[in-house]
XYZ file of C-alpha atoms in Angstrom:
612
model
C 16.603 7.797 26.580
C 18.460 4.560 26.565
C 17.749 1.026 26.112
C 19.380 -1.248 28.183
C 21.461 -4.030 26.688
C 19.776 -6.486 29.110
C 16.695 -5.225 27.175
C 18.113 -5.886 23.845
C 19.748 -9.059 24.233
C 16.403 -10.296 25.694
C 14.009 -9.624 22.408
C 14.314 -11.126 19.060
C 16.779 -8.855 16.580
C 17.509 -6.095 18.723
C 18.774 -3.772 15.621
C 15.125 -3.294 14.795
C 15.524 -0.916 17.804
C 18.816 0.716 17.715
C 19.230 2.774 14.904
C 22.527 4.023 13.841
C 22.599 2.730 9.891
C 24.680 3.749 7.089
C 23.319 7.105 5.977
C 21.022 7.740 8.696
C 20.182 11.537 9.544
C 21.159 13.108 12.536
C 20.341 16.143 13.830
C 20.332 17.967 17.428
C 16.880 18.473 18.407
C 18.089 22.140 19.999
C 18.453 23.155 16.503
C 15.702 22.717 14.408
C 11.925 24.252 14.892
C 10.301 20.965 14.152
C 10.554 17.217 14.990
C 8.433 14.899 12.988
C 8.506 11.421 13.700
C 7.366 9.412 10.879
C 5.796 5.834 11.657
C 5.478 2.928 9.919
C 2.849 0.513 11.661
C 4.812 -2.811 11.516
C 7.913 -4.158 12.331
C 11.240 -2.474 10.757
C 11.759 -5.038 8.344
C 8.580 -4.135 6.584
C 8.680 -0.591 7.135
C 12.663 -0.267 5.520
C 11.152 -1.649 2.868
C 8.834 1.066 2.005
C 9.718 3.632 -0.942
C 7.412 6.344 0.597
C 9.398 6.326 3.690
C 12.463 6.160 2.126
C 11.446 9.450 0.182
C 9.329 11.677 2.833
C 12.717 10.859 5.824
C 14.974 12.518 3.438
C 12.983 15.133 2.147
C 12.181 16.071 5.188
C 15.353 16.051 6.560
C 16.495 18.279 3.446
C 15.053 21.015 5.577
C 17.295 22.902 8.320
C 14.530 23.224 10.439
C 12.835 19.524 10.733
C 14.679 17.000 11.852
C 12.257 13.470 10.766
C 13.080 10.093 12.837
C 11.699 6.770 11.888
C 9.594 4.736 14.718
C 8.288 1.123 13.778
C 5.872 -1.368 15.646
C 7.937 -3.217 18.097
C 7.389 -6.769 17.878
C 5.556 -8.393 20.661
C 8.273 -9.551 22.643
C 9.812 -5.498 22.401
C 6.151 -4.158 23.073
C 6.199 -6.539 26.086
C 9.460 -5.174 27.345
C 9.049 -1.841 26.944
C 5.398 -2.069 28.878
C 7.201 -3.657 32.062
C 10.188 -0.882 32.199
C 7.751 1.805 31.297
C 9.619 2.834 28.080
C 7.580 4.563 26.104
C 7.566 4.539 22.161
C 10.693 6.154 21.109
C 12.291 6.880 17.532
C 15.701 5.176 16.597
C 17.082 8.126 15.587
C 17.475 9.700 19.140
C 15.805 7.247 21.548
C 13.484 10.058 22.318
C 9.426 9.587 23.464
C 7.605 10.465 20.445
C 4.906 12.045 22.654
C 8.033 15.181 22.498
C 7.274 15.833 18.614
C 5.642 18.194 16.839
C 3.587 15.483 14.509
C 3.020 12.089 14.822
C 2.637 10.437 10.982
C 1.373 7.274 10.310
C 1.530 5.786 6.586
C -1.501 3.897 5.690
C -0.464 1.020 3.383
C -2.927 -1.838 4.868
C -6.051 -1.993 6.425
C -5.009 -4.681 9.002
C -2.648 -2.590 10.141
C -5.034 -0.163 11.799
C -5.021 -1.991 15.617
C -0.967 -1.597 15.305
C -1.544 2.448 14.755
C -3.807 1.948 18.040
C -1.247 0.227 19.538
C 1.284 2.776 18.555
C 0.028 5.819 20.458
C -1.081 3.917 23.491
C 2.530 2.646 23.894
C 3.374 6.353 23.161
C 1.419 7.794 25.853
C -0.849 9.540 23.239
C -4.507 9.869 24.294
C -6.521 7.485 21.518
C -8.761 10.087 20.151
C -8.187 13.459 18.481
C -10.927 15.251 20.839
C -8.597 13.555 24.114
C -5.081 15.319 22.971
C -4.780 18.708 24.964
C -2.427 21.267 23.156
C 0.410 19.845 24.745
C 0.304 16.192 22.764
C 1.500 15.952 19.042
C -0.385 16.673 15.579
C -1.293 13.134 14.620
C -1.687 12.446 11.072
C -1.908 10.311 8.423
C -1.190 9.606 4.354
C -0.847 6.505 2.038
C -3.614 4.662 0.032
C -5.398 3.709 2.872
C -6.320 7.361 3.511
C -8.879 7.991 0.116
C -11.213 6.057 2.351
C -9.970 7.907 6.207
C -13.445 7.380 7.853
C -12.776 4.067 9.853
C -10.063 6.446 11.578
C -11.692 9.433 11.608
C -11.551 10.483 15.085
C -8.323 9.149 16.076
C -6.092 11.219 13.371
C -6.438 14.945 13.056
C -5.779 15.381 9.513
C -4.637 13.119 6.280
C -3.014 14.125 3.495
C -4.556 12.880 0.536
C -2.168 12.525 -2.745
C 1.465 12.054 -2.933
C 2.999 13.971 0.314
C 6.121 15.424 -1.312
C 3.747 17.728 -3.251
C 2.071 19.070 0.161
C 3.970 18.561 3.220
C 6.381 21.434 2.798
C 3.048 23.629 3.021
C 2.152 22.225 6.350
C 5.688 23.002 7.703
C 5.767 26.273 7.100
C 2.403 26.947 8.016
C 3.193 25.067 11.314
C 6.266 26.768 11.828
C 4.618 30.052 11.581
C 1.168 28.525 13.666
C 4.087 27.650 16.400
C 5.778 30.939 16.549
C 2.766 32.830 16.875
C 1.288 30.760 20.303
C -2.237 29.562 18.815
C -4.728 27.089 19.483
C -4.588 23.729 17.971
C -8.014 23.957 16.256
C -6.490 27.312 14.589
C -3.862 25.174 12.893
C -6.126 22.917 11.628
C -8.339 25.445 10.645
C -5.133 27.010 8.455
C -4.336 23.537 6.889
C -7.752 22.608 6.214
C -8.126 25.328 3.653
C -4.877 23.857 1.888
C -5.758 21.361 -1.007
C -5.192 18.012 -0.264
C -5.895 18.292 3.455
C -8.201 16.201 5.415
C -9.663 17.390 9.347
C -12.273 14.866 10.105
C -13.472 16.955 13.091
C -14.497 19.710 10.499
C -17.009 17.489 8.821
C -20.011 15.658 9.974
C -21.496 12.051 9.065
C -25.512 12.007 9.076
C -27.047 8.233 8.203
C -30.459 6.736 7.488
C -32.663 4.872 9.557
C -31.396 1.716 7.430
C -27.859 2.511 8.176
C -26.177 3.766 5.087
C -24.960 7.576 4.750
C -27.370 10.452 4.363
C -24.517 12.969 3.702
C -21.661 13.824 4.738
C -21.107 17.928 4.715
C -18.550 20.464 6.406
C -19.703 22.047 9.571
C -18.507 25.473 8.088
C -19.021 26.677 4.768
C -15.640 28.170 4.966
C -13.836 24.287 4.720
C -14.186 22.907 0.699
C -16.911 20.192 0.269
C -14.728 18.107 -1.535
C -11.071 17.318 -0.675
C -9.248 16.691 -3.814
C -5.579 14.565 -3.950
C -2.650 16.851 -4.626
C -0.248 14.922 -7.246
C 2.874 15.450 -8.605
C 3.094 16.912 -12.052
C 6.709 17.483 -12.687
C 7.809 13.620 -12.050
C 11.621 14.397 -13.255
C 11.931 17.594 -11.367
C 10.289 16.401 -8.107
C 12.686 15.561 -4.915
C 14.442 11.437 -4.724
C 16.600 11.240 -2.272
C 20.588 10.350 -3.594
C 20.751 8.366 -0.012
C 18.907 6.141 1.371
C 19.839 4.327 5.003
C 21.277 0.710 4.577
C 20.087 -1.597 7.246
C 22.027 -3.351 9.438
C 19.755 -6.526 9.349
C 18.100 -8.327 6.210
C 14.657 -6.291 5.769
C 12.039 -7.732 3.516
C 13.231 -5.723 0.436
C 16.670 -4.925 0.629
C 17.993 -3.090 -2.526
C 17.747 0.396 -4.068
C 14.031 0.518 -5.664
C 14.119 2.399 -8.573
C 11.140 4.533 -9.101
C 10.457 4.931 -12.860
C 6.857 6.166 -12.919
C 3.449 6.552 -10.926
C -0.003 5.326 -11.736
C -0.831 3.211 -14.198
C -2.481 3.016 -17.883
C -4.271 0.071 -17.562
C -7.225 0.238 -15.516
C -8.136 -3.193 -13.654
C -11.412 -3.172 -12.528
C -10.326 -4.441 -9.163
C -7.166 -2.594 -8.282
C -7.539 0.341 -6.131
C -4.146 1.796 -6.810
C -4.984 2.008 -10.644
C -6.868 4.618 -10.014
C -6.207 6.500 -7.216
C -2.480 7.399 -8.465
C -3.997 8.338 -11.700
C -2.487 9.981 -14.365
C 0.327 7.740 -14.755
C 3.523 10.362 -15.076
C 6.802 9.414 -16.136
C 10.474 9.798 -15.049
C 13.013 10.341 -17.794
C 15.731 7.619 -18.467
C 18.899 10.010 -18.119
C 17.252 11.059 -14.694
C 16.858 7.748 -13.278
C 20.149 6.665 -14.868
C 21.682 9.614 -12.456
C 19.470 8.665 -9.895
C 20.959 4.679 -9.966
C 24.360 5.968 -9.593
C 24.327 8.235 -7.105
C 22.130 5.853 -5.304
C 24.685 2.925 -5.967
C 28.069 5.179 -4.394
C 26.094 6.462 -1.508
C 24.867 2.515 -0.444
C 26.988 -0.171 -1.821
C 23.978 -2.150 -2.956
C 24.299 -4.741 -5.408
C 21.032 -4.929 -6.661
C 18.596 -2.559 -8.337
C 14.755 -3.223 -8.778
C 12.811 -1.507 -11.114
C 9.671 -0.536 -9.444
C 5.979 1.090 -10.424
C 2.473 -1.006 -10.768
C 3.343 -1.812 -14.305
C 7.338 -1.478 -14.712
C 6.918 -3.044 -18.683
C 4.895 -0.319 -19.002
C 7.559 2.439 -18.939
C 8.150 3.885 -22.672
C 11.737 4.090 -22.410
C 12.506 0.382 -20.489
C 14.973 -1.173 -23.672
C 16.372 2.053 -23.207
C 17.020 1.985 -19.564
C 17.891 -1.418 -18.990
C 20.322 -1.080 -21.573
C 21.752 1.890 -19.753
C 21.752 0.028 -16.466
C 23.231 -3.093 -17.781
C 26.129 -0.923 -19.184
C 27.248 1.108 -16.113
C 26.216 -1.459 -13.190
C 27.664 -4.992 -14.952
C 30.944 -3.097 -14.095
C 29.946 -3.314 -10.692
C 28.245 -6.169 -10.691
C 24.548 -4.592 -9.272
C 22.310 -6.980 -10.867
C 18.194 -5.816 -12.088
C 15.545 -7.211 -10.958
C 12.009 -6.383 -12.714
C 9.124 -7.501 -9.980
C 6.086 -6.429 -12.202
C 6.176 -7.550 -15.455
C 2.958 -8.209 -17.225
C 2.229 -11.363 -19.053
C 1.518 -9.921 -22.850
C 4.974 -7.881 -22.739
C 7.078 -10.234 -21.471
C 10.733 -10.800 -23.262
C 12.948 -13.088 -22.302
C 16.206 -10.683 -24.010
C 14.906 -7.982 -21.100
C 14.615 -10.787 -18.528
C 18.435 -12.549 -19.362
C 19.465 -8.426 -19.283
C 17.921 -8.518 -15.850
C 19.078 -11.420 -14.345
C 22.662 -11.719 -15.727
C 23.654 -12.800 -12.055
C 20.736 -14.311 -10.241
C 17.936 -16.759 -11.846
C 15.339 -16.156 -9.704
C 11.500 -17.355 -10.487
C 8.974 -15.896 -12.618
C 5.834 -14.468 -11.197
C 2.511 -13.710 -13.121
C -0.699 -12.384 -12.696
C -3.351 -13.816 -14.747
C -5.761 -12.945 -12.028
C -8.801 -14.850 -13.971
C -8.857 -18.531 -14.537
C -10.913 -18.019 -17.720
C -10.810 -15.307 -21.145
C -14.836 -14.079 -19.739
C -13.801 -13.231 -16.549
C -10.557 -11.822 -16.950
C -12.250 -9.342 -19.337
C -15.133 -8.663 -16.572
C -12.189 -7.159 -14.614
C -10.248 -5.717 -17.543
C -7.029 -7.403 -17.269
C -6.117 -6.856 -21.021
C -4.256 -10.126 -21.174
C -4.956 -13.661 -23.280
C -4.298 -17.088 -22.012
C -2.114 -17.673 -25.125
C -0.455 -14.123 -23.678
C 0.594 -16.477 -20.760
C 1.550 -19.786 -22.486
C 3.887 -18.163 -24.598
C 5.292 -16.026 -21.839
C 6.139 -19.468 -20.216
C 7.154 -21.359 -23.295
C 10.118 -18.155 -23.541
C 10.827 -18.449 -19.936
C 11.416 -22.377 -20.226
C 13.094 -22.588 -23.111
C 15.685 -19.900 -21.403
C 16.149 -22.132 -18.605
C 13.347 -20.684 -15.757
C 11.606 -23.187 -14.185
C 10.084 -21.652 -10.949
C 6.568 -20.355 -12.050
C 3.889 -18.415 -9.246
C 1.008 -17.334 -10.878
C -1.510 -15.477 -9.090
C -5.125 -15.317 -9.256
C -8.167 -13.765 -7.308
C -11.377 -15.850 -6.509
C -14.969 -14.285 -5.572
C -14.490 -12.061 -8.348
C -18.022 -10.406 -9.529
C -19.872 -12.859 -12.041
C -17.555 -15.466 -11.304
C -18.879 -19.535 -11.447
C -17.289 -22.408 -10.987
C -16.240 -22.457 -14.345
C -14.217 -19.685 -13.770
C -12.476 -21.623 -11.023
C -11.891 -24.737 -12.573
C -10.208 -22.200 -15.437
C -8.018 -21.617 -12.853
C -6.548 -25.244 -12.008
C -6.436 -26.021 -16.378
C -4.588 -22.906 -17.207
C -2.228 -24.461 -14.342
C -1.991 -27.887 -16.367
C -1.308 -25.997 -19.442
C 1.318 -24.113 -17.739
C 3.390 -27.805 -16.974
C 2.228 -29.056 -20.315
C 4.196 -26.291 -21.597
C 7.421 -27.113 -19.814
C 7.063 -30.826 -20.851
C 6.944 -29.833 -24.575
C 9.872 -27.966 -24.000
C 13.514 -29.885 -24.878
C 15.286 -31.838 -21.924
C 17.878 -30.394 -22.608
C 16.876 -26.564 -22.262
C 14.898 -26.439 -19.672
C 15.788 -26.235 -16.182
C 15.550 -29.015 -14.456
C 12.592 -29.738 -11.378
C 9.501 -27.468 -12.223
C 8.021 -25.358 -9.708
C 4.195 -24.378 -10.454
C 2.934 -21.904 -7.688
C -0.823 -21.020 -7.957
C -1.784 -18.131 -5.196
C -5.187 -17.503 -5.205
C -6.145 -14.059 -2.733
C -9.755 -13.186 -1.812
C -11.108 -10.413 -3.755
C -11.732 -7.327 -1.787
C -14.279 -4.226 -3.158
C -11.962 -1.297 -3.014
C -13.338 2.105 -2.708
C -12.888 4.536 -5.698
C -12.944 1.122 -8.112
C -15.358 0.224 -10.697
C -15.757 -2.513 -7.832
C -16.636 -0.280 -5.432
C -20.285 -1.292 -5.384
C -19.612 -4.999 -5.499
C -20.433 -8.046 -2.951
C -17.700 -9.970 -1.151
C -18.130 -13.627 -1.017
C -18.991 -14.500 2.034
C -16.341 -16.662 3.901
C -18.116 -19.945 3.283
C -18.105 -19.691 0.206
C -14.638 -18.544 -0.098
C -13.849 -21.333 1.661
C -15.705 -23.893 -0.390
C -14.077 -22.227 -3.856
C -10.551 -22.951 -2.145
C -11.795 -26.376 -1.619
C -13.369 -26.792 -4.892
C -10.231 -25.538 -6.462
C -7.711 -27.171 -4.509
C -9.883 -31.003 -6.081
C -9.243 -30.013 -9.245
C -5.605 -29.066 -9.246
C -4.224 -32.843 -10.038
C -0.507 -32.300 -10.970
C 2.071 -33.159 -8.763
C 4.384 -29.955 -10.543
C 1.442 -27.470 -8.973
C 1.190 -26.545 -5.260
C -1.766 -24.363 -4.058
C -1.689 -21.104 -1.512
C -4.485 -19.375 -0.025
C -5.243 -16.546 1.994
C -7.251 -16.676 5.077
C -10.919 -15.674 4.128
C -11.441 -14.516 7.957
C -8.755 -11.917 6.966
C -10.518 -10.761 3.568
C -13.472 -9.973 5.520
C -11.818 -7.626 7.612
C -10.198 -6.049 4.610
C -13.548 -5.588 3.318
C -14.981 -4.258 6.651
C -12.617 -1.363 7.008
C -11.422 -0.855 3.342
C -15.591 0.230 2.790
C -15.895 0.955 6.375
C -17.588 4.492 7.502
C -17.367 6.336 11.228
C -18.942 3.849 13.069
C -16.443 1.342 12.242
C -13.329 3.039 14.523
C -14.931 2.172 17.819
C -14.843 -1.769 16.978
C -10.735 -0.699 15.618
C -10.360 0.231 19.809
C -12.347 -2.479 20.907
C -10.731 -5.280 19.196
C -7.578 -3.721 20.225
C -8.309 -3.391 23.915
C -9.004 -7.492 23.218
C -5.216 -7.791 22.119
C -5.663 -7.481 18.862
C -2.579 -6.068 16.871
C -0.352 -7.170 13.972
C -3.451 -8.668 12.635
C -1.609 -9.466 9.019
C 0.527 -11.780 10.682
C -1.271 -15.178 10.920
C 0.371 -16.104 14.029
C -1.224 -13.117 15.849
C -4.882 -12.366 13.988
C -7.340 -13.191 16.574
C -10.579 -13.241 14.346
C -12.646 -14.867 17.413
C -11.687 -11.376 19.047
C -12.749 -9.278 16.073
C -16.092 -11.048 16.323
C -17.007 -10.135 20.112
C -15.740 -6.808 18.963
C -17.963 -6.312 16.566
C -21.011 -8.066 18.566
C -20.337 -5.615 21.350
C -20.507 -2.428 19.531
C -23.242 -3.566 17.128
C -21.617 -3.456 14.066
C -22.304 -5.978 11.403
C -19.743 -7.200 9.431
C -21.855 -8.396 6.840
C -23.010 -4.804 5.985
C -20.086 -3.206 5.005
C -18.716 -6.680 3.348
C -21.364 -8.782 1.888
C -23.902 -5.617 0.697
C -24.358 -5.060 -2.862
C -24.475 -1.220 -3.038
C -26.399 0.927 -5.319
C -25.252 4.075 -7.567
C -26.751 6.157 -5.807
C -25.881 5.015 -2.396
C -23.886 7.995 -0.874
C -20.578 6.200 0.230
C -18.036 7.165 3.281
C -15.407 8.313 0.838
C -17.759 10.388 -1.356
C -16.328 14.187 0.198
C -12.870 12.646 -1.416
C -11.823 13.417 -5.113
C -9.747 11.801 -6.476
C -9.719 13.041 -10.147
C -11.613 9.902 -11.491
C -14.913 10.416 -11.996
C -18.057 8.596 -10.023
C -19.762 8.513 -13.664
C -16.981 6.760 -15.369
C -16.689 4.461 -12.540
C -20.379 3.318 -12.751
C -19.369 2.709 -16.438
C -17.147 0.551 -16.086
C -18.687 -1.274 -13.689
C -21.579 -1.562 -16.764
C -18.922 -2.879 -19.193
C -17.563 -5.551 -16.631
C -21.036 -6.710 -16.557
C -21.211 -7.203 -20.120
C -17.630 -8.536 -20.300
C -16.407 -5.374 -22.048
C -12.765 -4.190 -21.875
C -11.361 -0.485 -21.677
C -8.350 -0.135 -23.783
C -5.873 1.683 -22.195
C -4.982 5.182 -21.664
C -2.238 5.750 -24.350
C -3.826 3.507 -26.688
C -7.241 5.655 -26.084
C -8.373 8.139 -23.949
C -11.466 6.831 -21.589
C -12.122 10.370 -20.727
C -11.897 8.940 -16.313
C -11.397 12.843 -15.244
C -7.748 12.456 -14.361
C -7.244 14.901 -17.025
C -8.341 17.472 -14.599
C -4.728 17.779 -12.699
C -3.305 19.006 -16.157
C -0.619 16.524 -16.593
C 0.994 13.210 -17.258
C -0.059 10.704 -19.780
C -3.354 12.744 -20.431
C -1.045 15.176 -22.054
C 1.374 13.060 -24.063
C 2.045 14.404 -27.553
């Protein structure tokens, strides 16, 4: 299929849509036994950006039988197009409808992106629902964090894959290729796969509820299918597949550099982070293997920049060691570091000048708590004096852009808490003051970000009340009053959004019809501010009888049987209702390689539970 130039010079960046990049795969679809076209549910600047991509296009294509292609949301002004020449969705690869493929696979980063998966396979020509697509339409399916909680899209995607896809899709493929060869029904694929560990098929499992609307159980209609899906993870992180390519853009996409991978999961264990504890155990790759990696990455792309990514990069055992390394063979080349997630109580300015030999770009932190209580209700593990001297280092070597980012309608929190948030600012350009004219950097730049918090499912949280969004809206307010420096400027996000988040993060079954109802109202890219239509959302959820407020702003109890609770993800429900305890009485977990909290990630046999 082509797209006409008089289409492309009419819509904003047409190389979203054209494909053709440095190091793209190509394949002819003649050849290979199976085309898999893996989607991203935004535009392509966000979805370029995406490691997982990156990794599951060219593992894929490692195969000679599958030939992956990328498709991304087109922006509205492409969607628009495309809708009055009858184009339907295509991949940039060939300009093929993606209705042709064998699977259809969405990766589930963000709740709010839900209406643009919608969006997707109408614009495809791909019936909606699972139960609508004959055996002639594509295997839809789905991954990513999102997933651990897959109800809210239960019966539009035929099966997830829970856990880190390299470790499972490879199974699928050759079960499909066999499934394909052999002339069988649909359902007797899914039938296969749902026996594989790891693998999700909604349709094979049935939600009951109580009168008063929460879940009576949640069982599979066959005894054959497991009762409990666990996550497949990788145990072997230095022996498992990175790609030694990756396709260079032709346009600026949000992060444009080779990401450097240096571990998964993460030791620490905030109380409201869902990713610390559904990647669990944390497992490490070695420093000569991602020293190899960096090269070969750096000759096959040109890059000049490397960023060291994972949830906690100061984390990783053998960083001096790596930086070093990297510092050594890219300075040559000038390919400059840069270290995204460092944590406030391991900060060092010698790593940071290693870094950021060539660029001085600003400092972000995550203090997350305005005061020492609260950040130890959501076991952050770091001190205020953790931060000040963090600063005082990055002043005195010449920083002088600060963000520091913070969560409000945290569980327990007061207005104490908040007002914590605006003094640790103020001691934050106290500490830049105190520091020499003559090293500082001159014109300070104080950034305080404060996001909503969101209850997460498989979180000590998980139980937890979200603020509602008045008073969200009045702690912004009440925050914003106190903050009196000129030095500081204040962000928020939109409450209206959090509540959504909250909705559909938590949300069971019932939830997917108001997903199709609030898209047939236009609603789509609903992170973007200019297009959330939360006016929309509301008649949505008025017209299907939802309440919002029951999936948000519901304090749940143990023993409330949650959409999620046929998923395992290694970490126990026990130790999650203890830690929950301990934030309660401000307690803090160490953790995991100073001591063992005994979670249940152990279970998978591997990583950091089974350091020497």
């Amino acid at each position: 299929m082509l797209i006409s130039d008089n289409i492309l010079k009419n819509v904003e960046k047409p190389a979203r849509y054209t494909g053709n990049e440095w190091n793209m795969v190509y394949k002819n679809p003649e050849n290979v036994d199976i085309r898999f076209a893996f989607c991203f549910p935004d535009i392509y600047e966000v979805g370029m950006s995406h490691l997982g991509m990156k990794i599951l296009y060219h593992l894929l294509n490692e195969r000679e039988d599958t030939f992956c292609e990328r498709v991304f949301t087109p922006w509205v002004d492409m969607e628009s197009k495309m809708r009055e020449n009858d184009i339907p969705l295509f991949s940039l690869e060939t300009k093929d409808p993606i209705y042709l493929f064998d699977f259809i696979g969405f990766t589930l980063q963000y709740e709010m992106s839900y209406t643009n998966i919608i969006n997707m396979l109408d614009l495809a020509k791909v019936p909606l629902k699972a139960e609508e697509r004959l055996e002639k339409y594509p295997f839809v399916c789905a991954g990513g964090p999102c997933a651990y909680n897959p109800e809210p899209l239960a019966d539009i995607i035929d099966f997830f894959v829970l856990g880190e896809g390299e470790e499972v899709i490879n199974e699928i493929l050759d079960l499909y290729k066999t499934w394909k060869k052999a002339g069988a029904s649909k359902e007797e694929f899914l039938e296969t796969i749902a026996l594989i560990e790891g693998v999700y098929v909604p349709r094979f499992y049935e939600a009951e509820y109580n009168t008063e609307g929460t879940i009576k159980k949640i069982e599979p209609v066959n005894s054959k299918f497991p009762r409990k899906i666990k996550k497949r993870i990788i145990k072997d992180y230095d022996g498992v597949y990175f790609p030694e390519k990756i396709i260079v853009p032709y346009i600026n996409i949000v992060h444009d550099r080779i990401m450097l991978e240096l571990f998964r999961g993460c030791i620490r264990g905030c109380r409201f982070c869902q990713a610390g504890f559904i990647y669990r155990p944390v497992r490490e790759r070695t420093c000569d293997k991602l020293l190899d990696i960096a090269k070969k990455l750096e000759d096959s792309t040109g890059y000049e920049e490397i960023s060291l990514t994972s949830l906690s990069t100061s984390d990783y055992t053998q960083l001096g060691k790596l930086t070093e390394g990297l510092v050594r063979e890219m300075g040559e080349r000038k390919v400059s570091l840069s270290l995204p997630s460092l944590r406030i109580d391991s900060f060092s300015l010698d790593l940071m000048k290693k870094a950021q030999e060539v660029r001085k770009s600003g400092l972000t932190f995550a203090p997350e708590a305005g005061t020492q209580r609260l950040r130890d209700v959501i076991n952050k593990g770091v001190t205020e004096e953790d931060l000040l001297n963090s600063v005082k280092l990055a002043f005195n070597g010449g920083w002088n852009n600060v963000k520091l980012y913070f969560m409000i309608g945290l569980p327990t929190e007061t207005y104490n808490d908040i007002e914590g948030i605006a003094e640790l600012g103020e001691k934050v350009v106290n500490a830049y003051m105190n520091v020499p004219k003559e090293k500082r950097g001159k014109g300070l730049n104080v950034t305080i970000s404060t996001s909503s918090f969101v209850p997460k499912p498989f979180t000590p949280f998980q139980w937890e009340v979200q603020d509602t969004i008045e008073t969200l809206r009045e702690k912004q307010k009440y925050l914003k009053n106190m903050i009196k420096s000129r030095y500081i400027k204040y962000n928020w996000h939109d409450p209206e959004l959090s509540l959504l988040e909250a909705v559909f993060s938590r949300g069971d079954r019932r939830t997917g019809q108001v997903l199709i109802r609030a898209w047939q109202k236009g609603c789509k890219f609903d992170g973007w501010g200019e297009c959330f239509k939360y006016d929309k959302w509301m008649d949505a959820f008025e017209e299907c009888g939802i309440d919002p407020s029951f999936y948000a702003n519901r304090k749940r109890d143990y023993d409330e049987i949650f959409p999620w609770e046929h998923i395992d993800i290694g970490v126990t429900k026990k130790f999650l209702i203890s830690e929950n305890e301990k934030a309660y009485r401000a307690e803090t977990t160490p953790n995991c390689r100073l001591k063992c909290s005994g979670c249940g990630a152990a279970s998978f046999g591997g990583g950091v539970c089974f350091e020497p």
